[in-house]
Short mmCIF file of C-alpha atoms in Angstrom, two decimals:
data_model
loop_
_atom_site.label_atom_id
_atom_site.label_comp_id
_atom_site.label_asym_id
_atom_site.label_seq_id
_atom_site.Cartn_x
_atom_site.Cartn_y
_atom_site.Cartn_z
CA MET A 1062 -60.68 227.93 -35.36
CA TYR A 1063 -59.95 225.67 -32.38
CA ASP A 1064 -63.47 226.36 -30.97
CA ALA A 1065 -64.98 225.54 -34.20
CA TRP A 1066 -63.06 222.27 -34.36
CA CYS A 1067 -64.09 221.39 -30.87
CA GLN A 1068 -67.75 221.75 -32.01
CA ASP A 1069 -67.33 220.03 -35.39
CA PRO A 1070 -63.95 218.59 -36.56
CA ALA A 1071 -65.16 218.53 -40.02
CA SER A 1072 -65.62 222.31 -40.13
CA VAL A 1073 -61.84 222.82 -40.50
CA HIS A 1074 -59.35 221.81 -43.04
CA PRO A 1075 -58.14 218.17 -42.61
CA SER A 1076 -54.59 219.38 -41.77
CA TRP A 1077 -55.81 221.49 -38.97
CA ASP A 1078 -57.97 218.57 -37.76
CA ALA A 1079 -54.77 216.45 -37.66
CA HIS A 1080 -52.90 219.23 -35.73
CA PHE A 1081 -55.63 219.69 -33.15
CA ARG A 1082 -55.91 215.99 -32.65
CA GLY A 1083 -52.22 215.90 -31.80
CA ALA A 1084 -52.12 219.08 -29.71
CA SER A 1085 -55.42 218.91 -27.94
CA SER A 1086 -55.34 218.26 -24.21
CA SER A 1087 -58.21 215.82 -24.64
CA VAL A 1088 -55.91 213.33 -26.21
CA VAL A 1089 -55.20 210.65 -23.75
CA LEU A 1090 -52.54 208.11 -24.79
CA PRO A 1091 -53.53 205.14 -22.64
CA ALA A 1092 -56.94 204.78 -24.23
CA LEU A 1093 -55.44 204.93 -27.60
CA ALA A 1094 -52.15 203.04 -27.30
CA GLY A 1095 -53.95 199.84 -26.59
CA ALA A 1096 -54.50 199.51 -30.29
CA GLY A 1097 -50.65 199.18 -30.62
CA GLY A 1098 -48.48 200.05 -33.59
CA VAL A 1099 -49.57 199.97 -37.12
CA ALA A 1100 -48.46 196.62 -38.82
CA ALA A 1101 -47.16 196.81 -42.34
CA GLY A 1102 -50.03 196.61 -44.84
CA ALA A 1103 -52.62 196.71 -42.12
CA LYS A 1104 -55.51 199.21 -42.24
CA ALA A 1105 -55.21 201.76 -39.50
CA ASP A 1106 -58.35 202.76 -37.61
CA SER A 1107 -58.89 206.10 -35.95
CA GLN A 1108 -57.58 205.00 -32.55
CA VAL A 1109 -54.21 203.99 -33.92
CA ILE A 1110 -53.90 207.10 -35.97
CA ASP A 1111 -54.75 209.24 -32.89
CA ALA A 1112 -52.15 207.33 -30.77
CA HIS A 1113 -49.46 207.93 -33.35
CA LEU A 1114 -50.50 211.67 -33.61
CA ALA A 1115 -50.18 211.84 -29.80
CA VAL A 1116 -46.67 210.33 -29.91
CA GLN A 1117 -45.72 212.78 -32.71
CA GLY A 1118 -47.05 215.59 -30.40
CA THR A 1119 -44.88 214.31 -27.57
CA ILE A 1120 -41.80 214.26 -29.73
CA ARG A 1121 -42.41 217.83 -30.84
CA SER A 1122 -42.98 218.86 -27.16
CA TYR A 1123 -39.51 217.76 -26.36
CA GLN A 1124 -38.10 219.62 -29.39
CA VAL A 1125 -39.96 222.89 -28.35
CA ARG A 1126 -39.63 222.85 -24.60
CA GLY A 1127 -36.95 220.31 -23.69
CA HIS A 1128 -34.37 222.99 -23.19
CA LEU A 1129 -36.32 224.37 -20.18
CA ALA A 1130 -35.54 221.15 -18.29
CA ALA A 1131 -31.92 220.92 -19.33
CA GLN A 1132 -29.53 220.16 -16.56
CA ILE A 1133 -27.24 223.07 -17.16
CA ASP A 1134 -26.57 224.08 -13.51
CA PRO A 1135 -23.32 222.33 -12.46
CA LEU A 1136 -24.27 222.82 -8.75
CA GLY A 1137 -27.66 221.29 -9.29
CA LEU A 1138 -29.50 224.04 -7.39
CA ASN A 1139 -31.77 225.27 -10.23
CA ASN A 1140 -32.08 222.02 -12.21
CA MET A 1141 -35.64 220.86 -12.61
CA GLU A 1142 -36.65 217.57 -11.12
CA LYS A 1143 -37.05 214.78 -13.63
CA GLU A 1144 -40.79 213.99 -13.01
CA LYS A 1145 -41.61 217.79 -12.86
CA ALA A 1146 -39.78 218.29 -16.12
CA LYS A 1147 -41.66 215.50 -17.83
CA ASN A 1148 -45.02 216.88 -16.69
CA MET A 1149 -44.04 220.35 -17.93
CA ILE A 1150 -42.85 219.13 -21.34
CA ILE A 1151 -45.53 216.45 -22.12
CA ARG A 1152 -48.62 218.68 -21.42
CA SER A 1153 -51.04 217.46 -23.98
CA VAL A 1154 -50.80 213.70 -23.51
CA THR A 1155 -51.37 211.39 -20.52
CA VAL A 1156 -48.74 208.63 -20.39
CA GLU A 1157 -49.18 205.59 -18.15
CA ASP A 1158 -46.61 202.88 -17.32
CA LYS A 1159 -48.62 200.23 -19.10
CA ASP A 1160 -48.28 202.05 -22.44
CA LEU A 1161 -44.51 202.50 -22.32
CA ASP A 1162 -43.77 199.16 -24.11
CA THR A 1163 -46.12 199.89 -27.04
CA VAL A 1164 -44.25 200.26 -30.31
CA PHE A 1165 -44.85 203.25 -32.39
CA GLN A 1166 -43.72 204.25 -35.93
CA LEU A 1167 -41.43 207.27 -35.80
CA PRO A 1168 -42.45 210.41 -37.76
CA LYS A 1169 -40.11 212.07 -40.26
CA THR A 1170 -39.74 215.02 -37.92
CA THR A 1171 -37.20 213.22 -35.76
CA PHE A 1172 -33.84 211.38 -36.14
CA ILE A 1173 -33.76 209.58 -32.79
CA GLY A 1174 -34.39 206.18 -34.39
CA GLY A 1175 -31.27 206.26 -36.52
CA GLN A 1176 -31.78 203.27 -38.87
CA GLU A 1177 -34.80 202.08 -36.95
CA LYS A 1178 -38.29 203.20 -38.18
CA SER A 1179 -40.17 202.36 -34.99
CA LEU A 1180 -39.49 202.20 -31.24
CA PRO A 1181 -41.25 201.55 -27.93
CA LEU A 1182 -42.68 204.62 -26.24
CA ARG A 1183 -40.34 204.14 -23.38
CA GLU A 1184 -37.25 204.22 -25.61
CA ILE A 1185 -38.63 207.22 -27.50
CA ILE A 1186 -39.00 209.25 -24.31
CA LYS A 1187 -35.58 208.04 -23.01
CA ARG A 1188 -33.83 209.20 -26.19
CA LEU A 1189 -35.59 212.52 -26.20
CA GLU A 1190 -34.70 213.15 -22.60
CA ASN A 1191 -31.07 212.27 -23.27
CA VAL A 1192 -30.94 214.71 -26.29
CA TYR A 1193 -32.93 217.67 -24.98
CA CYS A 1194 -32.92 217.44 -21.07
CA ASN A 1195 -29.30 216.64 -20.55
CA HIS A 1196 -26.46 218.96 -20.14
CA ILE A 1197 -27.03 220.95 -23.36
CA GLY A 1198 -30.06 223.15 -23.81
CA VAL A 1199 -31.07 223.57 -27.42
CA GLU A 1200 -33.78 225.99 -28.64
CA TYR A 1201 -34.29 226.05 -32.42
CA MET A 1202 -37.93 225.20 -33.18
CA HIS A 1203 -38.57 229.00 -33.73
CA ILE A 1204 -36.51 229.05 -36.92
CA ASN A 1205 -38.56 229.61 -39.98
CA ASN A 1206 -36.28 227.69 -42.43
CA LEU A 1207 -37.16 223.88 -42.27
CA ASP A 1208 -33.83 222.87 -43.80
CA GLN A 1209 -32.03 224.62 -40.95
CA ILE A 1210 -34.23 222.96 -38.37
CA ASN A 1211 -33.63 219.62 -39.90
CA TRP A 1212 -29.87 220.25 -39.98
CA ILE A 1213 -29.79 220.96 -36.22
CA ARG A 1214 -32.15 217.99 -35.50
CA GLU A 1215 -30.07 215.46 -37.31
CA ARG A 1216 -26.83 216.58 -35.60
CA LEU A 1217 -28.55 216.38 -32.18
CA GLU A 1218 -30.84 213.46 -32.41
CA THR A 1219 -29.03 210.91 -34.35
CA PRO A 1220 -27.86 208.13 -31.93
CA GLY A 1221 -24.12 208.70 -31.09
CA ALA A 1222 -23.92 212.12 -32.66
CA LEU A 1223 -22.81 213.79 -29.45
CA GLU A 1224 -20.32 211.14 -28.46
CA LEU A 1225 -16.54 211.91 -28.77
CA GLU A 1226 -13.65 209.63 -29.61
CA THR A 1227 -10.79 209.41 -27.25
CA VAL A 1228 -8.47 211.61 -29.49
CA GLU A 1229 -11.25 214.27 -29.59
CA LYS A 1230 -11.72 214.22 -25.81
CA ARG A 1231 -7.92 214.67 -25.29
CA LEU A 1232 -7.81 217.56 -27.68
CA LEU A 1233 -10.87 219.13 -26.03
CA LEU A 1234 -9.15 218.82 -22.63
CA ALA A 1235 -5.93 220.34 -23.82
CA ARG A 1236 -7.68 223.32 -25.37
CA ILE A 1237 -9.86 224.05 -22.33
CA SER A 1238 -6.88 223.62 -20.08
CA ARG A 1239 -5.10 226.33 -22.01
CA SER A 1240 -8.00 228.59 -21.81
CA ILE A 1241 -8.36 228.11 -18.03
CA GLY A 1242 -4.59 228.39 -17.43
CA PHE A 1243 -4.37 231.67 -19.42
CA GLU A 1244 -7.12 233.32 -17.36
CA SER A 1245 -5.70 231.98 -14.02
CA PHE A 1246 -2.23 233.35 -14.86
CA LEU A 1247 -3.59 236.84 -15.61
CA ALA A 1248 -5.73 236.86 -12.37
CA LYS A 1249 -2.58 235.93 -10.28
CA LYS A 1250 -0.06 238.05 -12.04
CA TRP A 1251 -2.15 241.24 -12.28
CA THR A 1252 -4.61 240.97 -9.42
CA ALA A 1253 -5.52 244.66 -9.34
CA GLU A 1254 -5.49 245.22 -13.13
CA LYS A 1255 -8.73 245.84 -14.92
CA ARG A 1256 -9.66 242.62 -16.65
CA PHE A 1257 -12.46 241.29 -18.87
CA GLY A 1258 -11.82 237.66 -18.28
CA LEU A 1259 -13.41 234.62 -19.70
CA GLU A 1260 -14.24 232.97 -16.32
CA GLY A 1261 -17.27 230.73 -16.52
CA VAL A 1262 -17.34 230.44 -20.27
CA GLU A 1263 -13.85 229.01 -21.02
CA MET A 1264 -15.46 226.55 -23.25
CA LEU A 1265 -15.62 229.40 -25.86
CA ILE A 1266 -11.98 228.78 -26.93
CA PRO A 1267 -12.46 225.10 -27.82
CA CYS A 1268 -15.74 225.96 -29.57
CA MET A 1269 -14.04 228.63 -31.76
CA LYS A 1270 -11.06 226.42 -32.50
CA GLN A 1271 -13.42 223.57 -33.56
CA VAL A 1272 -15.35 225.89 -35.93
CA ILE A 1273 -12.09 227.02 -37.50
CA ASP A 1274 -10.84 223.50 -37.86
CA ARG A 1275 -13.96 222.25 -39.62
CA SER A 1276 -14.14 225.31 -41.73
CA THR A 1277 -10.53 224.86 -42.84
CA GLU A 1278 -11.26 221.20 -43.74
CA LEU A 1279 -14.16 222.52 -45.98
CA GLY A 1280 -11.79 224.98 -47.81
CA VAL A 1281 -12.08 228.23 -45.79
CA GLU A 1282 -8.77 230.17 -45.98
CA CYS A 1283 -9.56 233.35 -44.09
CA VAL A 1284 -11.61 233.99 -40.88
CA VAL A 1285 -12.41 237.52 -39.64
CA MET A 1286 -13.67 237.83 -36.06
CA GLY A 1287 -15.51 240.53 -34.20
CA MET A 1288 -16.09 240.28 -30.42
CA PRO A 1289 -16.62 242.25 -27.28
CA HIS A 1290 -13.97 242.92 -24.55
CA ARG A 1291 -14.74 239.74 -22.42
CA GLY A 1292 -12.35 236.95 -23.53
CA ARG A 1293 -10.65 238.97 -26.24
CA LEU A 1294 -7.14 238.33 -24.82
CA ASN A 1295 -7.84 234.61 -24.41
CA VAL A 1296 -9.01 234.51 -28.12
CA LEU A 1297 -5.86 236.36 -29.24
CA ALA A 1298 -3.60 234.06 -27.28
CA ASN A 1299 -5.14 230.59 -27.74
CA VAL A 1300 -7.16 231.01 -31.02
CA CYS A 1301 -5.13 233.34 -33.09
CA ARG A 1302 -1.80 232.51 -31.28
CA LYS A 1303 -0.69 236.09 -31.09
CA PRO A 1304 2.69 236.13 -29.32
CA LEU A 1305 2.23 236.26 -25.62
CA GLU A 1306 4.97 238.87 -25.20
CA GLN A 1307 2.92 241.36 -27.24
CA ILE A 1308 -0.18 240.76 -25.03
CA LEU A 1309 1.48 240.81 -21.71
CA THR A 1310 3.49 243.95 -22.51
CA GLN A 1311 0.23 245.90 -22.54
CA PHE A 1312 -0.30 245.05 -18.84
CA SER A 1313 2.29 247.53 -17.67
CA GLY A 1314 0.61 249.83 -15.08
CA LEU A 1315 -0.61 253.32 -15.75
CA GLU A 1316 1.28 256.30 -14.41
CA ALA A 1317 -0.53 259.20 -12.78
CA ALA A 1318 -0.02 261.42 -15.86
CA ASP A 1319 -1.40 258.75 -18.29
CA GLU A 1320 -4.69 259.06 -19.86
CA GLY A 1321 -7.39 256.43 -20.22
CA SER A 1322 -8.58 253.59 -18.01
CA GLY A 1323 -5.97 250.88 -19.00
CA ASP A 1324 -8.40 248.86 -21.09
CA VAL A 1325 -6.85 249.67 -24.51
CA LYS A 1326 -5.61 246.07 -24.86
CA TYR A 1327 -9.16 244.91 -24.91
CA HIS A 1328 -9.94 247.15 -27.95
CA LEU A 1329 -7.09 246.02 -30.09
CA GLY A 1330 -7.22 243.28 -32.71
CA THR A 1331 -4.62 241.33 -34.67
CA TYR A 1332 -3.85 239.69 -38.05
CA ILE A 1333 -1.94 236.44 -38.21
CA GLU A 1334 -1.35 233.72 -40.79
CA ARG A 1335 -0.46 230.48 -39.36
CA LEU A 1336 -0.53 226.65 -39.94
CA ASN A 1337 -3.68 225.01 -38.49
CA ARG A 1338 -2.09 221.95 -36.80
CA ALA A 1339 -5.39 219.97 -36.84
CA THR A 1340 -5.65 220.15 -40.67
CA ASN A 1341 -2.09 221.08 -41.82
CA LYS A 1342 -3.45 223.93 -43.84
CA ASN A 1343 -2.58 227.59 -43.70
CA ILE A 1344 -5.32 229.84 -42.21
CA ARG A 1345 -5.49 233.70 -41.92
CA LEU A 1346 -7.19 234.81 -38.70
CA SER A 1347 -8.09 238.34 -38.06
CA VAL A 1348 -9.58 240.03 -35.01
CA VAL A 1349 -11.08 243.48 -35.79
CA ALA A 1350 -10.25 246.24 -33.29
CA ASN A 1351 -13.43 247.80 -31.85
CA PRO A 1352 -14.46 251.03 -30.16
CA SER A 1353 -16.41 251.27 -26.88
CA HIS A 1354 -19.54 250.99 -28.92
CA LEU A 1355 -18.65 247.33 -29.18
CA GLU A 1356 -21.18 246.11 -31.81
CA ALA A 1357 -20.06 248.79 -34.16
CA ALA A 1358 -17.33 246.42 -35.22
CA ASN A 1359 -19.96 244.04 -36.76
CA PRO A 1360 -20.44 245.90 -40.15
CA ILE A 1361 -16.65 246.32 -40.33
CA VAL A 1362 -16.16 242.58 -40.00
CA GLU A 1363 -18.75 241.92 -42.69
CA GLY A 1364 -17.23 244.51 -45.02
CA LYS A 1365 -13.78 243.03 -44.59
CA VAL A 1366 -14.97 239.55 -45.43
CA ARG A 1367 -16.88 240.86 -48.53
CA ALA A 1368 -13.62 242.56 -49.59
CA GLU A 1369 -11.71 239.43 -49.19
CA GLN A 1370 -14.14 237.50 -51.07
CA PHE A 1371 -14.06 240.09 -53.95
CA TYR A 1372 -10.30 240.19 -54.31
CA ARG A 1373 -10.07 236.35 -54.02
CA GLY A 1374 -12.64 235.75 -56.67
CA ASP A 1375 -14.69 233.87 -54.21
CA THR A 1376 -18.03 234.30 -55.73
CA GLU A 1377 -19.66 231.50 -53.67
CA GLY A 1378 -18.33 232.74 -50.25
CA LYS A 1379 -16.56 229.40 -49.50
CA LYS A 1380 -13.12 230.73 -48.78
CA CYS A 1381 -13.57 233.53 -46.46
CA MET A 1382 -16.07 233.65 -43.49
CA SER A 1383 -16.83 235.90 -40.47
CA MET A 1384 -17.47 235.00 -36.84
CA LEU A 1385 -19.39 237.58 -34.70
CA LEU A 1386 -19.50 237.15 -30.91
CA HIS A 1387 -21.93 239.22 -28.89
CA GLY A 1388 -21.99 240.01 -25.22
CA ASP A 1389 -25.30 240.16 -23.46
CA ALA A 1390 -28.10 241.39 -25.68
CA ALA A 1391 -25.87 244.05 -27.32
CA PHE A 1392 -26.46 242.95 -30.88
CA ALA A 1393 -30.11 243.92 -30.74
CA GLY A 1394 -29.78 246.56 -28.10
CA GLN A 1395 -27.24 248.90 -29.79
CA GLY A 1396 -29.16 249.22 -32.98
CA VAL A 1397 -26.38 248.12 -35.29
#
């Protein structure tokens, strides 16, 4: 189809014609941007239309490939250089400095403008880089549901969406400090004990607590969780608030006559009802015990949630929810 379009653009459907005009490597922005933006009520010529299609293609390029250039290496060893990242992302459009101050109307496929309907090309690229090439890599354009894509877009791209207030920053710091402190204590207290720690992904704890807080605000009363070994004790201690004496008692060393490898504590779960301090509402938290075939717990979690919904009369599924955490590629790899 593309070959046919290259020979005769009129031979394909107009929608494909517009798509190929935006994605074709022959689109060169400098030659088109000279026409400037489209004034209200003005009749747009083909050059202006092509220029806006090229900008739309640039925006989509960041949404599709921006995560590849995200600065996610804290040591900066594997992070891509800024100019190299821009060339990798914007493949189909040639951008020159003289065109960066040209104002373009923003398409409905982006929320980077907020209340503004048009922005200079320089500001468009700056905002896209800040959203997709900063310290969070987001890959979502493969999702088939347009509503889900727009839901993610809006929460990522809206100006100020990723900024936290001072109170939220302090709460985040307190939660991640408790997460790190718990792992550090276990590492120092039981140096030779077999552990499945959360080192490197301590942010999981604030993330899970934020999900539970927000869910509680929206009316959820029960959360059932299924997860692998890694980080389980931290989740039990800091998310479910299982008494520490019950967790630490299980670290008593094995005797010569004992069976097993000493990792029983990483298979056990809990069931606790407590007050959520962030929302002042009661919440029931449950972590399902799992076998060595870790992902076998997932259907059990879903079954428990379905049973809770049935006995609560929760026909809309708004009072009980599940949280499934997967280690590595185990969810797909174990055939559950």
